[in-house]
Every structure is written in structure tokens, then in C-alpha cells.
């Protein structure tokens, strides 16, 4: 058994994660959730001075939005769509028969209008575009959502359903790059206060296929994505926060405009809430009552 599996086993034995039989789909204990609530409190405390607009979407977007976003071009392997039974009595009989024989009953399921959110910021761009040009100072949002990515793994830090808290900035290139720099610095201070070891490194996303190779190289060479990595379950550290500069990609995708009509630039900082909780449990132990005093003060005040 490798080290990754054994940390998952420890989390399950310790009652922090509840297995379901599917890799990457877990229940969370009250202790686990309390750490997430407290960490989110810290994120809120850091970001409140910027007066973000707080928005919460359910963990879904419209299928049309997913199509327009270009996600199926870059990450078809990760996307999740919601399908449902839309047939009549006859189809229902076939479904029940297949079920009773243990056969595949899903063939008749049809795609609904709903897809699962792959990143918490995704529903923001079409919303802003529909609301008209940005004010001169741009806009800033605080979002949080469960996100789905079809990447089943025995690594407890690679879940299929997990939460992402994000700040999303829309404005000029100067406004959004300054925002990103500021959050790299704030994040360094936050994670230092939590007494976790970390590094900030250039990163790239798992763009799909041959065309994706180019996008990967571009992203890395242009420094569009930085990640804060922390050792969690693997020998190599895990990306727990990401700092993304999308340039004017979403202006072209959605029509997000500046006050003067020019294309808006966007950036987001994403906190992987489960990964940060897992890092805290890894480094400070499974019982938060025993965590170092400074860490407890930072989270519980
Ligand atoms: P990304 O959009 O890939 O940069 O993801 C944003 C943040 O979400 C990452 O920095 C991680 O902390 C977290 N994250 C991404 N994928 C997963 C996953 N499969 N399981 C848990 N957390 C994840
Ligand atoms: Zn984002």
C-alpha cells in the first residue's frame, strides 16, 4: 500500500472522511467541517477590506454556459453533466428491467439543462457580461461552491466533489494583475500563520489532448497560473491555492467589457478548502484541540 492510500485510510479510520465506495466522493465529519468554516472565516477576514460582492451559486451552471465557456474543448475528461430520465411508461419498464438484471440502466438517460460547476468562478463571467460594462474600478466577487471534476483517485486530496472559495477580479490588466500579486502576498501570510510549509510555483492545467499541450506550454511560459503547494498526502506537494490570470479570455468568451467598451481582463484566487483542511490535519494532527496555539488562535480567535 502506498503512502497516499494510507493517509486516506487514516482519515477514514479517524472519522474525518466517510467513504462511499467511490474514489473521491466522501462525507465530512463535524470536526472536518468546523476547520473549513474557520478557514473560510480567515479568508473572509482577509478579503473584507476590499468590499467584495458576495454571490453564491448552487454547484451547477447551465449546460449552455458550460458549452460557451470552452470547458469541453480544454477539459472534456473532467466535466460532469446532469442526466435524467425523460421517458414514458414503456421506457420506465425497460429501465426497471435493466436495473433488476443488474444491467446498465443509464442508456436512456437524457442530458438536462444543467451541468456541474467545474470551478467556483465560472458562473460569474456570464452573469457580469449580462449586467453590462464594468464600472471604472472594475468589480470584485467573493464566491464559493462545491465543484465537480471527474478525476477519481485514491489520493484524498484529489476529490471528485470539493469546495473552492474564490475572489474574482474583473477590470483592466493593471487592476487584475495587482489583485493577483496582492493575494499571493496575503496567502503567504495566511498559510505562514497556519504554520504550514509551502512554496509558490508556476503551474499548468491538465489541458486535454494534443492541442492541449500547446495551451499548457503557453500558460506556463506566460506565467498565467501560480499555485501555492503544501505537502498533503503525496511525496510531491499538492496545489492548495491557485492564482490565475486569464488575460482577456473571458471578455472574448462572454463579452465582459470595460467602461470604455474595451475587453475586460480577469483574475481569480482559489482556495481549495478540502485540501487546506487535509494539510492542517496532516501537519498538526487529527484533533484540532491539540494544534499549536498560534494556529488555534488564527482559526478560532
Ligand atoms: P484549479 O482551478 O485547478 O486551479 O483549482 C483551484 C483549487 O481547487 C486548487 O488550487 C485546489 O486547491 C483545488 N482543487 C482542484 N482540484 C481538486 C480536486 N480534485 N480535489 C480537491 N481540491 C481540488
Ligand atoms: Zn477561478
PDB file of C-alpha atoms and ligand atoms in Angstrom:
ATOM      1  CA  UNK A   1       0.000   0.000   0.000  1.00  0.00           C
ATOM      2  CA  UNK A   2       1.492   3.391  -0.907  1.00  0.00           C
ATOM      3  CA  UNK A   3       1.655   6.446   1.325  1.00  0.00           C
ATOM      4  CA  UNK A   4      -1.280   8.106  -0.458  1.00  0.00           C
ATOM      5  CA  UNK A   5      -3.663   5.266   0.291  1.00  0.00           C
ATOM      6  CA  UNK A   6      -2.568   5.022   3.872  1.00  0.00           C
ATOM      7  CA  UNK A   7      -3.271   8.711   4.591  1.00  0.00           C
ATOM      8  CA  UNK A   8      -6.766   8.187   3.181  1.00  0.00           C
ATOM      9  CA  UNK A   9      -7.148   5.108   5.397  1.00  0.00           C
ATOM     10  CA  UNK A  10      -6.052   7.124   8.413  1.00  0.00           C
ATOM     11  CA  UNK A  11      -8.563   9.877   7.619  1.00  0.00           C
ATOM     12  CA  UNK A  12     -11.336   7.307   7.345  1.00  0.00           C
ATOM     13  CA  UNK A  13     -10.241   5.438  10.479  1.00  0.00           C
ATOM     14  CA  UNK A  14     -10.079   8.785  12.312  1.00  0.00           C
ATOM     15  CA  UNK A  15     -13.646   9.545  11.223  1.00  0.00           C
ATOM     16  CA  UNK A  16     -12.721  12.735   9.371  1.00  0.00           C
ATOM     17  CA  UNK A  17     -13.794  11.383   5.965  1.00  0.00           C
ATOM     18  CA  UNK A  18     -16.620   8.919   5.425  1.00  0.00           C
ATOM     19  CA  UNK A  19     -16.111   6.570   2.459  1.00  0.00           C
ATOM     20  CA  UNK A  20     -18.871   5.896  -0.069  1.00  0.00           C
ATOM     21  CA  UNK A  21     -17.198   3.202  -2.161  1.00  0.00           C
ATOM     22  CA  UNK A  22     -16.361   5.688  -4.936  1.00  0.00           C
ATOM     23  CA  UNK A  23     -12.900   7.257  -5.031  1.00  0.00           C
ATOM     24  CA  UNK A  24     -13.077  10.996  -4.487  1.00  0.00           C
ATOM     25  CA  UNK A  25     -16.621  11.061  -3.033  1.00  0.00           C
ATOM     26  CA  UNK A  26     -16.636  11.370   0.765  1.00  0.00           C
ATOM     27  CA  UNK A  27     -18.699  12.541   3.649  1.00  0.00           C
ATOM     28  CA  UNK A  28     -17.048  15.004   6.020  1.00  0.00           C
ATOM     29  CA  UNK A  29     -17.183  14.881   9.819  1.00  0.00           C
ATOM     30  CA  UNK A  30     -18.221  17.782  12.024  1.00  0.00           C
ATOM     31  CA  UNK A  31     -14.577  18.321  13.004  1.00  0.00           C
ATOM     32  CA  UNK A  32     -13.556  18.481   9.337  1.00  0.00           C
ATOM     33  CA  UNK A  33     -16.368  20.923   8.556  1.00  0.00           C
ATOM     34  CA  UNK A  34     -15.528  23.141  11.507  1.00  0.00           C
ATOM     35  CA  UNK A  35     -11.972  23.543  10.199  1.00  0.00           C
ATOM     36  CA  UNK A  36     -13.373  24.555   6.808  1.00  0.00           C
ATOM     37  CA  UNK A  37     -15.788  27.033   8.394  1.00  0.00           C
ATOM     38  CA  UNK A  38     -12.941  28.560  10.429  1.00  0.00           C
ATOM     39  CA  UNK A  39     -10.596  28.745   7.470  1.00  0.00           C
ATOM     40  CA  UNK A  40     -13.307  30.408   5.405  1.00  0.00           C
ATOM     41  CA  UNK A  41     -13.674  32.904   8.252  1.00  0.00           C
ATOM     42  CA  UNK A  42      -9.995  33.722   7.830  1.00  0.00           C
ATOM     43  CA  UNK A  43     -10.430  34.162   4.073  1.00  0.00           C
ATOM     44  CA  UNK A  44     -13.401  36.465   4.686  1.00  0.00           C
ATOM     45  CA  UNK A  45     -11.425  38.471   7.257  1.00  0.00           C
ATOM     46  CA  UNK A  46      -8.561  38.966   4.777  1.00  0.00           C
ATOM     47  CA  UNK A  47     -10.823  39.958   1.903  1.00  0.00           C
ATOM     48  CA  UNK A  48     -13.472  42.078   3.588  1.00  0.00           C
ATOM     49  CA  UNK A  49     -11.370  45.279   3.381  1.00  0.00           C
ATOM     50  CA  UNK A  50     -11.838  45.166  -0.417  1.00  0.00           C
ATOM     51  CA  UNK A  51     -15.655  45.094  -0.074  1.00  0.00           C
ATOM     52  CA  UNK A  52     -16.315  42.225  -2.490  1.00  0.00           C
ATOM     53  CA  UNK A  53     -19.783  41.483  -3.818  1.00  0.00           C
ATOM     54  CA  UNK A  54     -20.724  38.175  -2.169  1.00  0.00           C
ATOM     55  CA  UNK A  55     -22.507  35.746  -4.504  1.00  0.00           C
ATOM     56  CA  UNK A  56     -23.350  32.088  -4.018  1.00  0.00           C
ATOM     57  CA  UNK A  57     -24.478  29.852  -6.843  1.00  0.00           C
ATOM     58  CA  UNK A  58     -25.584  26.247  -6.382  1.00  0.00           C
ATOM     59  CA  UNK A  59     -22.910  23.786  -7.599  1.00  0.00           C
ATOM     60  CA  UNK A  60     -24.253  23.905 -11.132  1.00  0.00           C
ATOM     61  CA  UNK A  61     -24.379  26.092 -14.185  1.00  0.00           C
ATOM     62  CA  UNK A  62     -26.431  25.875 -17.320  1.00  0.00           C
ATOM     63  CA  UNK A  63     -25.275  23.357 -19.897  1.00  0.00           C
ATOM     64  CA  UNK A  64     -25.288  26.205 -22.405  1.00  0.00           C
ATOM     65  CA  UNK A  65     -22.879  28.163 -20.206  1.00  0.00           C
ATOM     66  CA  UNK A  66     -20.551  25.177 -19.957  1.00  0.00           C
ATOM     67  CA  UNK A  67     -20.611  24.885 -23.752  1.00  0.00           C
ATOM     68  CA  UNK A  68     -19.869  28.587 -24.270  1.00  0.00           C
ATOM     69  CA  UNK A  69     -17.104  28.590 -21.648  1.00  0.00           C
ATOM     70  CA  UNK A  70     -14.926  26.351 -23.836  1.00  0.00           C
ATOM     71  CA  UNK A  71     -14.520  23.840 -20.986  1.00  0.00           C
ATOM     72  CA  UNK A  72     -15.358  20.910 -23.276  1.00  0.00           C
ATOM     73  CA  UNK A  73     -12.501  21.960 -25.546  1.00  0.00           C
ATOM     74  CA  UNK A  74      -9.914  22.071 -22.783  1.00  0.00           C
ATOM     75  CA  UNK A  75     -11.093  19.620 -20.120  1.00  0.00           C
ATOM     76  CA  UNK A  76     -13.690  17.194 -21.546  1.00  0.00           C
ATOM     77  CA  UNK A  77     -12.283  14.470 -19.292  1.00  0.00           C
ATOM     78  CA  UNK A  78     -13.196  16.412 -16.120  1.00  0.00           C
ATOM     79  CA  UNK A  79     -16.645  17.766 -16.970  1.00  0.00           C
ATOM     80  CA  UNK A  80     -19.854  16.461 -15.421  1.00  0.00           C
ATOM     81  CA  UNK A  81     -23.325  16.891 -16.880  1.00  0.00           C
ATOM     82  CA  UNK A  82     -26.603  16.071 -15.142  1.00  0.00           C
ATOM     83  CA  UNK A  83     -28.729  13.486 -16.919  1.00  0.00           C
ATOM     84  CA  UNK A  84     -32.266  12.489 -16.080  1.00  0.00           C
ATOM     85  CA  UNK A  85     -34.977  10.047 -17.027  1.00  0.00           C
ATOM     86  CA  UNK A  86     -37.266  11.754 -19.530  1.00  0.00           C
ATOM     87  CA  UNK A  87     -39.166   8.787 -20.976  1.00  0.00           C
ATOM     88  CA  UNK A  88     -42.679   7.366 -20.676  1.00  0.00           C
ATOM     89  CA  UNK A  89     -44.141   4.184 -19.165  1.00  0.00           C
ATOM     90  CA  UNK A  90     -42.548   1.937 -21.739  1.00  0.00           C
ATOM     91  CA  UNK A  91     -39.080   3.383 -21.159  1.00  0.00           C
ATOM     92  CA  UNK A  92     -39.661   3.118 -17.429  1.00  0.00           C
ATOM     93  CA  UNK A  93     -40.372  -0.615 -17.790  1.00  0.00           C
ATOM     94  CA  UNK A  94     -37.102  -1.097 -19.696  1.00  0.00           C
ATOM     95  CA  UNK A  95     -35.237   0.874 -17.073  1.00  0.00           C
ATOM     96  CA  UNK A  96     -36.653  -1.223 -14.221  1.00  0.00           C
ATOM     97  CA  UNK A  97     -35.905  -4.425 -16.096  1.00  0.00           C
ATOM     98  CA  UNK A  98     -32.301  -3.420 -16.713  1.00  0.00           C
ATOM     99  CA  UNK A  99     -31.990  -2.454 -13.035  1.00  0.00           C
ATOM    100  CA  UNK A 100     -33.403  -5.752 -11.812  1.00  0.00           C
ATOM    101  CA  UNK A 101     -30.971  -7.682 -14.025  1.00  0.00           C
ATOM    102  CA  UNK A 102     -28.051  -5.587 -12.848  1.00  0.00           C
ATOM    103  CA  UNK A 103     -27.591  -4.298 -16.389  1.00  0.00           C
ATOM    104  CA  UNK A 104     -26.751  -0.755 -17.498  1.00  0.00           C
ATOM    105  CA  UNK A 105     -29.937   1.268 -16.953  1.00  0.00           C
ATOM    106  CA  UNK A 106     -28.419   4.623 -17.876  1.00  0.00           C
ATOM    107  CA  UNK A 107     -28.574   4.357 -21.680  1.00  0.00           C
ATOM    108  CA  UNK A 108     -31.940   6.127 -21.803  1.00  0.00           C
ATOM    109  CA  UNK A 109     -30.918   8.974 -19.504  1.00  0.00           C
ATOM    110  CA  UNK A 110     -31.005  12.323 -21.276  1.00  0.00           C
ATOM    111  CA  UNK A 111     -28.894  15.406 -20.739  1.00  0.00           C
ATOM    112  CA  UNK A 112     -30.718  18.084 -18.729  1.00  0.00           C
ATOM    113  CA  UNK A 113     -30.095  21.818 -18.984  1.00  0.00           C
ATOM    114  CA  UNK A 114     -27.751  21.566 -16.018  1.00  0.00           C
ATOM    115  CA  UNK A 115     -24.025  20.849 -15.778  1.00  0.00           C
ATOM    116  CA  UNK A 116     -21.892  20.649 -12.653  1.00  0.00           C
ATOM    117  CA  UNK A 117     -19.680  23.623 -11.866  1.00  0.00           C
ATOM    118  CA  UNK A 118     -16.018  22.864 -12.561  1.00  0.00           C
ATOM    119  CA  UNK A 119     -14.661  25.970 -10.788  1.00  0.00           C
ATOM    120  CA  UNK A 120     -16.452  28.351  -8.438  1.00  0.00           C
ATOM    121  CA  UNK A 121     -15.827  31.415 -10.605  1.00  0.00           C
ATOM    122  CA  UNK A 122     -17.368  30.006 -13.791  1.00  0.00           C
ATOM    123  CA  UNK A 123     -20.932  31.320 -13.305  1.00  0.00           C
ATOM    124  CA  UNK A 124     -19.644  34.838 -12.557  1.00  0.00           C
ATOM    125  CA  UNK A 125     -18.432  35.769 -16.058  1.00  0.00           C
ATOM    126  CA  UNK A 126     -21.727  35.286 -17.947  1.00  0.00           C
ATOM    127  CA  UNK A 127     -23.553  36.993 -15.070  1.00  0.00           C
ATOM    128  CA  UNK A 128     -21.322  40.073 -15.226  1.00  0.00           C
ATOM    129  CA  UNK A 129     -21.412  40.187 -19.035  1.00  0.00           C
ATOM    130  CA  UNK A 130     -25.222  40.223 -18.898  1.00  0.00           C
ATOM    131  CA  UNK A 131     -25.153  43.116 -16.396  1.00  0.00           C
ATOM    132  CA  UNK A 132     -23.307  45.447 -18.795  1.00  0.00           C
ATOM    133  CA  UNK A 133     -19.927  47.207 -18.847  1.00  0.00           C
ATOM    134  CA  UNK A 134     -17.820  47.278 -15.689  1.00  0.00           C
ATOM    135  CA  UNK A 135     -17.600  50.479 -13.635  1.00  0.00           C
ATOM    136  CA  UNK A 136     -14.207  52.298 -13.865  1.00  0.00           C
ATOM    137  CA  UNK A 137     -12.886  50.482 -10.759  1.00  0.00           C
ATOM    138  CA  UNK A 138     -13.939  47.109 -12.154  1.00  0.00           C
ATOM    139  CA  UNK A 139     -15.729  44.570  -9.975  1.00  0.00           C
ATOM    140  CA  UNK A 140     -14.711  42.109  -7.279  1.00  0.00           C
ATOM    141  CA  UNK A 141     -16.632  38.990  -6.209  1.00  0.00           C
ATOM    142  CA  UNK A 142     -16.465  36.544  -3.332  1.00  0.00           C
ATOM    143  CA  UNK A 143     -17.749  33.126  -4.444  1.00  0.00           C
ATOM    144  CA  UNK A 144     -17.780  29.638  -3.009  1.00  0.00           C
ATOM    145  CA  UNK A 145     -19.105  26.433  -4.468  1.00  0.00           C
ATOM    146  CA  UNK A 146     -18.830  22.720  -4.472  1.00  0.00           C
ATOM    147  CA  UNK A 147     -17.110  21.863  -7.763  1.00  0.00           C
ATOM    148  CA  UNK A 148     -17.135  18.623  -9.726  1.00  0.00           C
ATOM    149  CA  UNK A 149     -14.210  17.153 -11.608  1.00  0.00           C
ATOM    150  CA  UNK A 150     -14.240  13.615 -12.901  1.00  0.00           C
ATOM    151  CA  UNK A 151     -10.827  12.581 -11.644  1.00  0.00           C
ATOM    152  CA  UNK A 152     -11.393   9.565  -9.351  1.00  0.00           C
ATOM    153  CA  UNK A 153      -8.271   8.878  -7.318  1.00  0.00           C
ATOM    154  CA  UNK A 154      -7.237   7.182  -4.073  1.00  0.00           C
ATOM    155  CA  UNK A 155      -5.425  10.425  -3.192  1.00  0.00           C
ATOM    156  CA  UNK A 156      -7.678  12.036  -0.561  1.00  0.00           C
ATOM    157  CA  UNK A 157      -6.599  15.467  -1.851  1.00  0.00           C
ATOM    158  CA  UNK A 158      -7.959  14.672  -5.315  1.00  0.00           C
ATOM    159  CA  UNK A 159     -11.702  14.549  -4.839  1.00  0.00           C
ATOM    160  CA  UNK A 160     -14.487  14.472  -7.402  1.00  0.00           C
ATOM    161  CA  UNK A 161     -16.628  16.898  -5.376  1.00  0.00           C
ATOM    162  CA  UNK A 162     -14.840  19.542  -3.344  1.00  0.00           C
ATOM    163  CA  UNK A 163     -15.245  23.192  -2.399  1.00  0.00           C
ATOM    164  CA  UNK A 164     -13.472  26.142  -3.848  1.00  0.00           C
ATOM    165  CA  UNK A 165     -13.606  29.602  -2.278  1.00  0.00           C
ATOM    166  CA  UNK A 166     -12.566  32.328  -4.659  1.00  0.00           C
ATOM    167  CA  UNK A 167     -12.117  36.034  -5.071  1.00  0.00           C
ATOM    168  CA  UNK A 168     -12.668  37.042  -8.686  1.00  0.00           C
ATOM    169  CA  UNK A 169     -11.493  40.383 -10.062  1.00  0.00           C
ATOM    170  CA  UNK A 170     -12.641  41.910 -13.330  1.00  0.00           C
ATOM    171  CA  UNK A 171     -11.148  45.128 -14.711  1.00  0.00           C
ATOM    172  CA  UNK A 172      -8.127  46.431 -16.586  1.00  0.00           C
ATOM    173  CA  UNK A 173      -4.950  44.353 -16.950  1.00  0.00           C
ATOM    174  CA  UNK A 174      -3.289  46.573 -14.313  1.00  0.00           C
ATOM    175  CA  UNK A 175      -6.187  46.213 -11.842  1.00  0.00           C
ATOM    176  CA  UNK A 176      -6.403  42.440 -12.067  1.00  0.00           C
ATOM    177  CA  UNK A 177      -2.657  41.732 -12.027  1.00  0.00           C
ATOM    178  CA  UNK A 178      -2.263  43.969  -8.949  1.00  0.00           C
ATOM    179  CA  UNK A 179      -5.095  41.972  -7.325  1.00  0.00           C
ATOM    180  CA  UNK A 180      -3.322  38.711  -8.056  1.00  0.00           C
ATOM    181  CA  UNK A 181       0.009  39.948  -6.651  1.00  0.00           C
ATOM    182  CA  UNK A 182      -1.729  41.177  -3.521  1.00  0.00           C
ATOM    183  CA  UNK A 183      -3.368  37.785  -2.925  1.00  0.00           C
ATOM    184  CA  UNK A 184      -0.127  35.858  -3.393  1.00  0.00           C
ATOM    185  CA  UNK A 185       1.283  38.006  -0.583  1.00  0.00           C
ATOM    186  CA  UNK A 186      -1.799  37.681   1.639  1.00  0.00           C
ATOM    187  CA  UNK A 187      -1.863  33.917   1.093  1.00  0.00           C
ATOM    188  CA  UNK A 188       1.792  33.640   2.112  1.00  0.00           C
ATOM    189  CA  UNK A 189       0.927  35.389   5.373  1.00  0.00           C
ATOM    190  CA  UNK A 190      -2.185  33.298   5.994  1.00  0.00           C
ATOM    191  CA  UNK A 191      -0.500  29.947   5.404  1.00  0.00           C
ATOM    192  CA  UNK A 192       2.514  31.037   7.451  1.00  0.00           C
ATOM    193  CA  UNK A 193       0.151  31.863  10.328  1.00  0.00           C
ATOM    194  CA  UNK A 194      -1.270  28.342   9.984  1.00  0.00           C
ATOM    195  CA  UNK A 195       2.291  27.001  10.400  1.00  0.00           C
ATOM    196  CA  UNK A 196       2.171  25.004   7.175  1.00  0.00           C
ATOM    197  CA  UNK A 197       5.194  24.584   4.887  1.00  0.00           C
ATOM    198  CA  UNK A 198       4.559  25.922   1.379  1.00  0.00           C
ATOM    199  CA  UNK A 199       6.016  27.072  -1.878  1.00  0.00           C
ATOM    200  CA  UNK A 200       4.580  29.266  -4.653  1.00  0.00           C
ATOM    201  CA  UNK A 201       5.324  27.833  -8.091  1.00  0.00           C
ATOM    202  CA  UNK A 202       4.361  28.363 -11.733  1.00  0.00           C
ATOM    203  CA  UNK A 203       1.756  25.802 -12.753  1.00  0.00           C
ATOM    204  CA  UNK A 204      -0.260  24.481 -15.641  1.00  0.00           C
ATOM    205  CA  UNK A 205      -3.679  22.924 -16.012  1.00  0.00           C
ATOM    206  CA  UNK A 206      -4.296  19.395 -17.391  1.00  0.00           C
ATOM    207  CA  UNK A 207      -5.474  20.621 -20.821  1.00  0.00           C
ATOM    208  CA  UNK A 208      -6.734  17.675 -22.845  1.00  0.00           C
ATOM    209  CA  UNK A 209      -5.120  16.019 -25.843  1.00  0.00           C
ATOM    210  CA  UNK A 210      -2.621  17.149 -28.434  1.00  0.00           C
ATOM    211  CA  UNK A 211      -3.975  20.691 -28.791  1.00  0.00           C
ATOM    212  CA  UNK A 212      -3.843  20.944 -25.009  1.00  0.00           C
ATOM    213  CA  UNK A 213      -0.064  20.543 -24.965  1.00  0.00           C
ATOM    214  CA  UNK A 214       0.331  23.963 -26.593  1.00  0.00           C
ATOM    215  CA  UNK A 215      -2.063  25.567 -24.124  1.00  0.00           C
ATOM    216  CA  UNK A 216      -0.111  24.059 -21.249  1.00  0.00           C
ATOM    217  CA  UNK A 217       3.159  25.499 -22.523  1.00  0.00           C
ATOM    218  CA  UNK A 218       1.544  28.908 -23.130  1.00  0.00           C
ATOM    219  CA  UNK A 219       0.039  29.028 -19.655  1.00  0.00           C
ATOM    220  CA  UNK A 220       3.351  28.221 -18.051  1.00  0.00           C
ATOM    221  CA  UNK A 221       5.518  30.462 -20.242  1.00  0.00           C
ATOM    222  CA  UNK A 222       3.279  33.472 -19.789  1.00  0.00           C
ATOM    223  CA  UNK A 223       3.096  32.920 -16.032  1.00  0.00           C
ATOM    224  CA  UNK A 224      -0.710  32.887 -16.097  1.00  0.00           C
ATOM    225  CA  UNK A 225      -1.115  30.397 -13.251  1.00  0.00           C
ATOM    226  CA  UNK A 226       0.673  30.230  -9.923  1.00  0.00           C
ATOM    227  CA  UNK A 227      -0.036  27.663  -7.258  1.00  0.00           C
ATOM    228  CA  UNK A 228       0.690  27.511  -3.577  1.00  0.00           C
ATOM    229  CA  UNK A 229       1.745  23.942  -2.912  1.00  0.00           C
ATOM    230  CA  UNK A 230       1.750  22.261   0.502  1.00  0.00           C
ATOM    231  CA  UNK A 231       2.719  18.658   1.312  1.00  0.00           C
ATOM    232  CA  UNK A 232      -0.544  16.754   1.943  1.00  0.00           C
ATOM    233  CA  UNK A 233      -0.686  13.065   1.038  1.00  0.00           C
ATOM    234  CA  UNK A 234       1.806  12.644  -1.788  1.00  0.00           C
ATOM    235  CA  UNK A 235       5.601  12.753  -1.843  1.00  0.00           C
ATOM    236  CA  UNK A 236       5.230  15.806  -4.090  1.00  0.00           C
ATOM    237  CA  UNK A 237       3.379  18.740  -2.531  1.00  0.00           C
ATOM    238  CA  UNK A 238      -0.245  19.415  -3.547  1.00  0.00           C
ATOM    239  CA  UNK A 239      -1.665  22.627  -5.031  1.00  0.00           C
ATOM    240  CA  UNK A 240      -3.896  24.031  -2.294  1.00  0.00           C
ATOM    241  CA  UNK A 241      -4.385  27.562  -3.670  1.00  0.00           C
ATOM    242  CA  UNK A 242      -4.210  28.887  -7.193  1.00  0.00           C
ATOM    243  CA  UNK A 243      -3.734  32.380  -8.581  1.00  0.00           C
ATOM    244  CA  UNK A 244      -4.963  32.689 -12.145  1.00  0.00           C
ATOM    245  CA  UNK A 245      -4.647  35.492 -14.663  1.00  0.00           C
ATOM    246  CA  UNK A 246      -6.977  34.819 -17.609  1.00  0.00           C
ATOM    247  CA  UNK A 247      -5.911  37.926 -19.564  1.00  0.00           C
ATOM    248  CA  UNK A 248      -8.924  38.949 -21.708  1.00  0.00           C
ATOM    249  CA  UNK A 249     -10.037  35.351 -22.369  1.00  0.00           C
ATOM    250  CA  UNK A 250     -13.430  35.795 -20.685  1.00  0.00           C
ATOM    251  CA  UNK A 251     -14.019  39.096 -22.479  1.00  0.00           C
ATOM    252  CA  UNK A 252     -13.827  37.190 -25.734  1.00  0.00           C
ATOM    253  CA  UNK A 253     -15.802  34.217 -24.425  1.00  0.00           C
ATOM    254  CA  UNK A 254     -18.602  36.126 -22.706  1.00  0.00           C
ATOM    255  CA  UNK A 255     -18.298  39.766 -23.791  1.00  0.00           C
ATOM    256  CA  UNK A 256     -17.207  41.185 -20.422  1.00  0.00           C
ATOM    257  CA  UNK A 257     -16.464  44.870 -21.224  1.00  0.00           C
ATOM    258  CA  UNK A 258     -14.677  47.729 -19.520  1.00  0.00           C
ATOM    259  CA  UNK A 259     -16.445  51.072 -19.005  1.00  0.00           C
ATOM    260  CA  UNK A 260     -14.853  52.327 -22.261  1.00  0.00           C
ATOM    261  CA  UNK A 261     -16.085  49.264 -24.169  1.00  0.00           C
ATOM    262  CA  UNK A 262     -12.668  47.565 -24.348  1.00  0.00           C
ATOM    263  CA  UNK A 263     -12.210  43.916 -23.370  1.00  0.00           C
ATOM    264  CA  UNK A 264     -12.005  43.309 -19.616  1.00  0.00           C
ATOM    265  CA  UNK A 265      -9.210  41.287 -18.049  1.00  0.00           C
ATOM    266  CA  UNK A 266      -9.932  38.864 -15.232  1.00  0.00           C
ATOM    267  CA  UNK A 267      -8.060  37.066 -12.463  1.00  0.00           C
ATOM    268  CA  UNK A 268      -9.086  34.800  -9.609  1.00  0.00           C
ATOM    269  CA  UNK A 269      -7.574  33.407  -6.448  1.00  0.00           C
ATOM    270  CA  UNK A 270      -8.941  29.992  -5.480  1.00  0.00           C
ATOM    271  CA  UNK A 271      -8.658  28.314  -2.096  1.00  0.00           C
ATOM    272  CA  UNK A 272      -9.076  24.536  -2.244  1.00  0.00           C
ATOM    273  CA  UNK A 273     -10.939  24.191   1.063  1.00  0.00           C
ATOM    274  CA  UNK A 274     -10.688  20.413   1.478  1.00  0.00           C
ATOM    275  CA  UNK A 275      -7.015  20.423   0.538  1.00  0.00           C
ATOM    276  CA  UNK A 276      -6.223  23.111   3.096  1.00  0.00           C
ATOM    277  CA  UNK A 277      -8.136  21.194   5.788  1.00  0.00           C
ATOM    278  CA  UNK A 278      -6.304  17.985   4.825  1.00  0.00           C
ATOM    279  CA  UNK A 279      -2.970  19.830   5.023  1.00  0.00           C
ATOM    280  CA  UNK A 280      -3.839  21.112   8.509  1.00  0.00           C
ATOM    281  CA  UNK A 281      -4.791  17.609   9.698  1.00  0.00           C
ATOM    282  CA  UNK A 282      -1.641  16.205   8.112  1.00  0.00           C
ATOM    283  CA  UNK A 283       0.739  18.631   9.766  1.00  0.00           C
ATOM    284  CA  UNK A 284      -0.966  19.311  13.096  1.00  0.00           C
ATOM    285  CA  UNK A 285      -2.795  16.048  13.814  1.00  0.00           C
ATOM    286  CA  UNK A 286      -6.399  14.851  13.676  1.00  0.00           C
ATOM    287  CA  UNK A 287      -7.567  16.662  16.827  1.00  0.00           C
ATOM    288  CA  UNK A 288      -7.707  20.464  16.447  1.00  0.00           C
ATOM    289  CA  UNK A 289      -7.695  20.796  20.257  1.00  0.00           C
ATOM    290  CA  UNK A 290      -4.043  19.679  20.097  1.00  0.00           C
ATOM    291  CA  UNK A 291      -2.993  22.044  17.320  1.00  0.00           C
ATOM    292  CA  UNK A 292      -0.272  24.643  18.036  1.00  0.00           C
ATOM    293  CA  UNK A 293      -1.567  27.651  19.990  1.00  0.00           C
ATOM    294  CA  UNK A 294      -0.790  30.091  17.162  1.00  0.00           C
ATOM    295  CA  UNK A 295      -2.751  28.034  14.656  1.00  0.00           C
ATOM    296  CA  UNK A 296      -5.695  27.751  17.031  1.00  0.00           C
ATOM    297  CA  UNK A 297      -5.657  31.498  17.647  1.00  0.00           C
ATOM    298  CA  UNK A 298      -5.564  32.172  13.906  1.00  0.00           C
ATOM    299  CA  UNK A 299      -8.572  29.957  13.252  1.00  0.00           C
ATOM    300  CA  UNK A 300     -10.629  30.120  16.439  1.00  0.00           C
ATOM    301  CA  UNK A 301      -9.607  33.586  17.679  1.00  0.00           C
TER     302      UNK A 301
HETATM  303  P1  LIG B   1      -7.780  24.930 -10.235  1.00  0.00           P
HETATM  304  O1  LIG B   1      -8.928  25.576 -10.916  1.00  0.00           O
HETATM  305  O2  LIG B   1      -7.417  23.602 -10.838  1.00  0.00           O
HETATM  306  O3  LIG B   1      -6.599  25.817 -10.071  1.00  0.00           O
HETATM  307  O4  LIG B   1      -8.302  24.571  -8.781  1.00  0.00           O
HETATM  308  C1  LIG B   1      -8.424  25.548  -7.777  1.00  0.00           C
HETATM  309  C2  LIG B   1      -8.127  24.930  -6.444  1.00  0.00           C
HETATM  310  O5  LIG B   1      -9.089  23.900  -6.170  1.00  0.00           O
HETATM  311  C3  LIG B   1      -6.777  24.201  -6.428  1.00  0.00           C
HETATM  312  O6  LIG B   1      -5.735  25.058  -6.056  1.00  0.00           O
HETATM  313  C4  LIG B   1      -7.010  23.128  -5.404  1.00  0.00           C
HETATM  314  O7  LIG B   1      -6.723  23.612  -4.130  1.00  0.00           O
HETATM  315  C5  LIG B   1      -8.488  22.824  -5.521  1.00  0.00           C
HETATM  316  N1  LIG B   1      -8.697  21.571  -6.295  1.00  0.00           N
HETATM  317  C6  LIG B   1      -8.561  21.386  -7.628  1.00  0.00           C
HETATM  318  N2  LIG B   1      -8.857  20.129  -7.976  1.00  0.00           N
HETATM  319  C7  LIG B   1      -9.190  19.482  -6.827  1.00  0.00           C
HETATM  320  C8  LIG B   1      -9.598  18.147  -6.506  1.00  0.00           C
HETATM  321  N3  LIG B   1      -9.737  17.205  -7.439  1.00  0.00           N
HETATM  322  N4  LIG B   1      -9.858  17.849  -5.206  1.00  0.00           N
HETATM  323  C9  LIG B   1      -9.735  18.782  -4.246  1.00  0.00           C
HETATM  324  N5  LIG B   1      -9.350  20.047  -4.483  1.00  0.00           N
HETATM  325  C10 LIG B   1      -9.077  20.411  -5.747  1.00  0.00           C
HETATM  326 ZN1  LIG B   2     -11.481  30.932 -10.761  1.00  0.00          ZN
END
